[in-house]
């Protein structure tokens, strides 16, 4: 009975963990790639100058 609930929960956890891992790798790839715009960094050239 417990095993019938534990296996689907473990599978869901592994799928979620893999998705989070892949998402983190994609975010780091965008963050460190100089040829692509990053959603994490603001390009100062696009902002008006503050005085």
C-alpha angles and dihedrals in degrees: 000000000000090000090056089060097037098056097055090043091052092048091050090049093051092048091049092048092050091049091051091048093050091046091052091050091050091049091050091048091054092042094055100034109101092198097058131063113249123220088209100055127062115217106227092206090068093055123083114250115263120221 
